[in-house]
PDB file of C-alpha atoms in Angstrom:
ATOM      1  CA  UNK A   1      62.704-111.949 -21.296  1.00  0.00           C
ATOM      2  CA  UNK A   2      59.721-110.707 -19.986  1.00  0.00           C
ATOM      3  CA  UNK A   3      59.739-106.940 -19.063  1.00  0.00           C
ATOM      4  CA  UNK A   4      56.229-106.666 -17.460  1.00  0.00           C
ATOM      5  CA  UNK A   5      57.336-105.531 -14.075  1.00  0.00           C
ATOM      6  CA  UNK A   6      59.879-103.214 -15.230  1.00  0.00           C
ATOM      7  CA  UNK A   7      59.643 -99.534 -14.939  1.00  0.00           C
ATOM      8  CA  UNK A   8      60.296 -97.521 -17.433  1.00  0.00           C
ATOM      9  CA  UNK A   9      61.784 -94.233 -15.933  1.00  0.00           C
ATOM     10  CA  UNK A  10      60.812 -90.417 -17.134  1.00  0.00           C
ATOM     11  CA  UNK A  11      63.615 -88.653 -16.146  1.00  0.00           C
ATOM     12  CA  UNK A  12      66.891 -90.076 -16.136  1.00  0.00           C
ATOM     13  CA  UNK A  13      70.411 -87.875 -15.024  1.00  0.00           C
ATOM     14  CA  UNK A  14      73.732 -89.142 -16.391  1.00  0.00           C
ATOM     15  CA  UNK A  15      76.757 -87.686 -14.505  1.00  0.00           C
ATOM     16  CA  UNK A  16      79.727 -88.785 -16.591  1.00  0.00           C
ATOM     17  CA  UNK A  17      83.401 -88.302 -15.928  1.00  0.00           C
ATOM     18  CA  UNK A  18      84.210 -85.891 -13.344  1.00  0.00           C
ATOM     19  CA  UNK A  19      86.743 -82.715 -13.168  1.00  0.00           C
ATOM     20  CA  UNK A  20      85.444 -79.675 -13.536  1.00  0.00           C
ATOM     21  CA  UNK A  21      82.116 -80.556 -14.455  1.00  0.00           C
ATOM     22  CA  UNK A  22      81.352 -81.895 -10.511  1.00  0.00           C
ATOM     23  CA  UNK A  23      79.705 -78.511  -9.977  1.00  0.00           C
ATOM     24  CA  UNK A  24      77.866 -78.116 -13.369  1.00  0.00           C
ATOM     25  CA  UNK A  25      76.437 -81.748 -12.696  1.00  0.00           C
ATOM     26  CA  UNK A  26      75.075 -80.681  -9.200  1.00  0.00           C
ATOM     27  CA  UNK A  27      74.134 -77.219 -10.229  1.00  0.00           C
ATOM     28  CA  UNK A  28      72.241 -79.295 -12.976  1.00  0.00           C
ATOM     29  CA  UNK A  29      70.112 -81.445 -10.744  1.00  0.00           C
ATOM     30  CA  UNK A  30      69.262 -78.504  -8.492  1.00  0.00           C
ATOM     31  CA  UNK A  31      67.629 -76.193 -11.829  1.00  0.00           C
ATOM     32  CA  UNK A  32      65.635 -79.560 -12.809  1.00  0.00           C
ATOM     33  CA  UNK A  33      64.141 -79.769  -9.028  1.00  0.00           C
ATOM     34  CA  UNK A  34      63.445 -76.162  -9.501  1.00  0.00           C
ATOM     35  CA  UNK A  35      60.829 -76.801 -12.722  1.00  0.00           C
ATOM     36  CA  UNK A  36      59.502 -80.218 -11.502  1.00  0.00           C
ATOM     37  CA  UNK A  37      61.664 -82.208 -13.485  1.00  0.00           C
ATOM     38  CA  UNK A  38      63.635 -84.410 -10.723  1.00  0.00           C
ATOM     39  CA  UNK A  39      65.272 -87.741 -12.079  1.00  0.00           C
ATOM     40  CA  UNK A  40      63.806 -91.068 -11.642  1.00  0.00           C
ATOM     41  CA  UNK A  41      67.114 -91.891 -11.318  1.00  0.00           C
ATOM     42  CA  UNK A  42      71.006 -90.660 -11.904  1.00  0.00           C
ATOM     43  CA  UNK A  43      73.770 -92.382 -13.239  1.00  0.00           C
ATOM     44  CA  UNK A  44      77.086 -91.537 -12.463  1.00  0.00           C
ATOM     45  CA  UNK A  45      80.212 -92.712 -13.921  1.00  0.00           C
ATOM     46  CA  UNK A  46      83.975 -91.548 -11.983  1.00  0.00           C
ATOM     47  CA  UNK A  47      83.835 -88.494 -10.335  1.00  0.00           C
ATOM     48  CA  UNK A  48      79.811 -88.248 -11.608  1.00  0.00           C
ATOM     49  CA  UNK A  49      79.191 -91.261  -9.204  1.00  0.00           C
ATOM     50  CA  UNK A  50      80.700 -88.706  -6.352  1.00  0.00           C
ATOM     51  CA  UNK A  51      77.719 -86.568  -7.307  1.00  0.00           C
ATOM     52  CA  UNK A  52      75.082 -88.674  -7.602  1.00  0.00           C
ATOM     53  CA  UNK A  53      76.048 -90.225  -4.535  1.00  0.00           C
ATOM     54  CA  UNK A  54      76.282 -86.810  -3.198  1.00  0.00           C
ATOM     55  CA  UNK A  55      72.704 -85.787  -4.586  1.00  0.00           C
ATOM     56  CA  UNK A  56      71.227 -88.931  -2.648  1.00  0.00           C
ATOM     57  CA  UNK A  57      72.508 -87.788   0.471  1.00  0.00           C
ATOM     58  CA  UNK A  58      71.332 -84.250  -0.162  1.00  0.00           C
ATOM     59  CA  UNK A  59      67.949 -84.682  -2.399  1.00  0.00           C
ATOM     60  CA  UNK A  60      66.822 -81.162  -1.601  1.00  0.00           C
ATOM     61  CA  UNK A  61      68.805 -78.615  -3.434  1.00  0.00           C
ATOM     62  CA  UNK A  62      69.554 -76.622  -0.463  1.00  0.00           C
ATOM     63  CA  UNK A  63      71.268 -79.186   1.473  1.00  0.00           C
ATOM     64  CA  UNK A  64      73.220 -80.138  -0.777  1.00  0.00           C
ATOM     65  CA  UNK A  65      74.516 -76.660  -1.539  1.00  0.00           C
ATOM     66  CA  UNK A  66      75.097 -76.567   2.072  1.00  0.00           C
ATOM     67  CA  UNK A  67      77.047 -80.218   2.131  1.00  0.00           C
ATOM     68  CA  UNK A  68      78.969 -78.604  -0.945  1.00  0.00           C
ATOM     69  CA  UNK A  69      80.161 -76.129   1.566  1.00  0.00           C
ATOM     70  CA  UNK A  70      81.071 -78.230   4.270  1.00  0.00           C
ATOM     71  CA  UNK A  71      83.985 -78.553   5.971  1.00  0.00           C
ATOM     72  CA  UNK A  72      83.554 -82.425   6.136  1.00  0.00           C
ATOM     73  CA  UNK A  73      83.093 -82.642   2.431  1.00  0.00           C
ATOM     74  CA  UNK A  74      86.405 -80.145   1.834  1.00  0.00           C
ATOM     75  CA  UNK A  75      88.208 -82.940   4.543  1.00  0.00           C
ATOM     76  CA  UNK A  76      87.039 -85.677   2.288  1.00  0.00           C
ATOM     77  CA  UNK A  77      88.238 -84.186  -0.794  1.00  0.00           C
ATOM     78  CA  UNK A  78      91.193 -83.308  -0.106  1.00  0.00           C
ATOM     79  CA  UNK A  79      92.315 -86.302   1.501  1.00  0.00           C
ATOM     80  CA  UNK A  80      91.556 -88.429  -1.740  1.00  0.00           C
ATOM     81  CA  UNK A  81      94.745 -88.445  -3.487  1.00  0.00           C
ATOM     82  CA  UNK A  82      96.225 -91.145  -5.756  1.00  0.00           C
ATOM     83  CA  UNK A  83      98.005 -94.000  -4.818  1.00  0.00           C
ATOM     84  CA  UNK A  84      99.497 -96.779  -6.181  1.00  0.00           C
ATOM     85  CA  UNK A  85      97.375-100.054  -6.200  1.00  0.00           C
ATOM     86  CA  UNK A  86     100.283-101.295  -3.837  1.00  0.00           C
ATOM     87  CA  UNK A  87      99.843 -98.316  -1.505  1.00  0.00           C
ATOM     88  CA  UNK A  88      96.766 -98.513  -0.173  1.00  0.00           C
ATOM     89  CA  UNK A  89      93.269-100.855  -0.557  1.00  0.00           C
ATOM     90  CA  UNK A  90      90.946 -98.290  -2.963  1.00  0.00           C
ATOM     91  CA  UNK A  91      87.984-100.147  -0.937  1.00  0.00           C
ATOM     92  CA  UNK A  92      89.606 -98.153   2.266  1.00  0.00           C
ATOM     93  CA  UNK A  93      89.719 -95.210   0.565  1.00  0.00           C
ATOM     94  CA  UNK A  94      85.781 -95.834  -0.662  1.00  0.00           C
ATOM     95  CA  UNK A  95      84.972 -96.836   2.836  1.00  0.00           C
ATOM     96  CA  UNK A  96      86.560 -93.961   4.638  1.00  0.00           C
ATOM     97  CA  UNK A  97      84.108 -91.079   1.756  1.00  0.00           C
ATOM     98  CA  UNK A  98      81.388 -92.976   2.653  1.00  0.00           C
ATOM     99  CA  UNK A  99      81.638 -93.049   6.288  1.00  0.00           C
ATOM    100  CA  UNK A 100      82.326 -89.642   6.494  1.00  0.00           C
ATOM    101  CA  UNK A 101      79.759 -88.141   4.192  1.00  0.00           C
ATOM    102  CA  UNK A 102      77.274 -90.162   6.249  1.00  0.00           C
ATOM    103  CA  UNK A 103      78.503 -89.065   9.680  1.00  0.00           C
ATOM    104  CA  UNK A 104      77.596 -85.274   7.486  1.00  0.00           C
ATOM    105  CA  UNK A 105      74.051 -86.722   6.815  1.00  0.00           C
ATOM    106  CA  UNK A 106      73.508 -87.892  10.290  1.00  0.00           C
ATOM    107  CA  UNK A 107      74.824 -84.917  12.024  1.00  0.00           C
ATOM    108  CA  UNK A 108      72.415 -82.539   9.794  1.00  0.00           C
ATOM    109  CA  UNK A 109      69.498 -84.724  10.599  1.00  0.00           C
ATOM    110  CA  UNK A 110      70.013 -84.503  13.960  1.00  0.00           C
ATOM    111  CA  UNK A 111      70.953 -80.637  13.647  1.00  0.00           C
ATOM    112  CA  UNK A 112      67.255 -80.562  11.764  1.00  0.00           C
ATOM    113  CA  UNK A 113      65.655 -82.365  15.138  1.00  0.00           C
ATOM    114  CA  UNK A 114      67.141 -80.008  17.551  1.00  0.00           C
ATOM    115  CA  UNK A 115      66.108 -77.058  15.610  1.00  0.00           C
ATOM    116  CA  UNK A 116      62.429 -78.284  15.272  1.00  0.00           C
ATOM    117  CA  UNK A 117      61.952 -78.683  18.945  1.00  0.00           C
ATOM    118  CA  UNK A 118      63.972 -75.693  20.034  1.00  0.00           C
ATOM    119  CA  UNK A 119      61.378 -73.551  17.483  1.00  0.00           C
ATOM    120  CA  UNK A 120      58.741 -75.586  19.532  1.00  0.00           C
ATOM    121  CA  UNK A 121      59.945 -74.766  22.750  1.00  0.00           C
ATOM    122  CA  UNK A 122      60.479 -70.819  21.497  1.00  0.00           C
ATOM    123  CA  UNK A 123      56.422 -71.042  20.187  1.00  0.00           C
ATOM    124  CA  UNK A 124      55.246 -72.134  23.497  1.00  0.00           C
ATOM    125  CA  UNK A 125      57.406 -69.667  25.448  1.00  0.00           C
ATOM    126  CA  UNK A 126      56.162 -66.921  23.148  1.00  0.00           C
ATOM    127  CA  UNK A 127      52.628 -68.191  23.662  1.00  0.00           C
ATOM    128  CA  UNK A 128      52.721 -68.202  27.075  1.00  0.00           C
ATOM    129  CA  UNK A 129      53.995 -64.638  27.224  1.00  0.00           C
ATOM    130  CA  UNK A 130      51.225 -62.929  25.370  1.00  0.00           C
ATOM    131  CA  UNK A 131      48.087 -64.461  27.510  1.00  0.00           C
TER     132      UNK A 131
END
């Protein structure tokens, strides 16, 4: 095999099982942005693959606290609950996080759009007033 166009990564993040360690593995990823040291990449295993996924929504520490303290992401968590395999189609239950953790990303990004041009409109109002 030849590994000439591989990429050998720096930094690498491995979010294992979940529990109680969802927060640690968050709170983790936010000190190594804080010194420089993002990951190249994170791998998550169980609930760890809920927070990587959630850290590639949210790459900026901030937001993500933020989406931590959502009320879409407390909606989303607490309607996960187990089921049997007869119950209910896991991919459904997959499909429904997804969509609404996205429908979270999309209404921040728009929140972000309307904030930059209402500080633009403020700026020029303000402008205008002191000539």
């Amino acid at each position: 095999m030849n590994n000439t166009h591989a990429k050998p990564y720096e930094r690498v993040q491995l979010f294992s099982g979940g529990g109680s360690r969802f927060a640690y593995y968050l709170g983790s990823y936010a000190a190594l942005v804080a010194h420089d040291l993002k990951p190249d990449v994170i791998v998550g295993t169980c609930g760890g693959s809920l927070s990587a996924y959630l850290v590639n929504l949210a790459p900026d520490p901030k937001d993500l606290q933020e989406l931590m303290c959502s009320r879409e992401l407390y909606r989303v968590i607490t309607a996960i609950r187990h089921v049997a395999p007869d119950e209910a189609n896991r991919r459904l239950k997959i499909r429904y996080m997804t969509q609404a953790l996205k429908r979270w990303q999309l209404s921040k990004q728009r929140g972000k759009r309307q904030n930059s041009s209402n500080q633009t409109a403020t700026n020029d109002y303000w402008m205008s007033c002191s000539i």
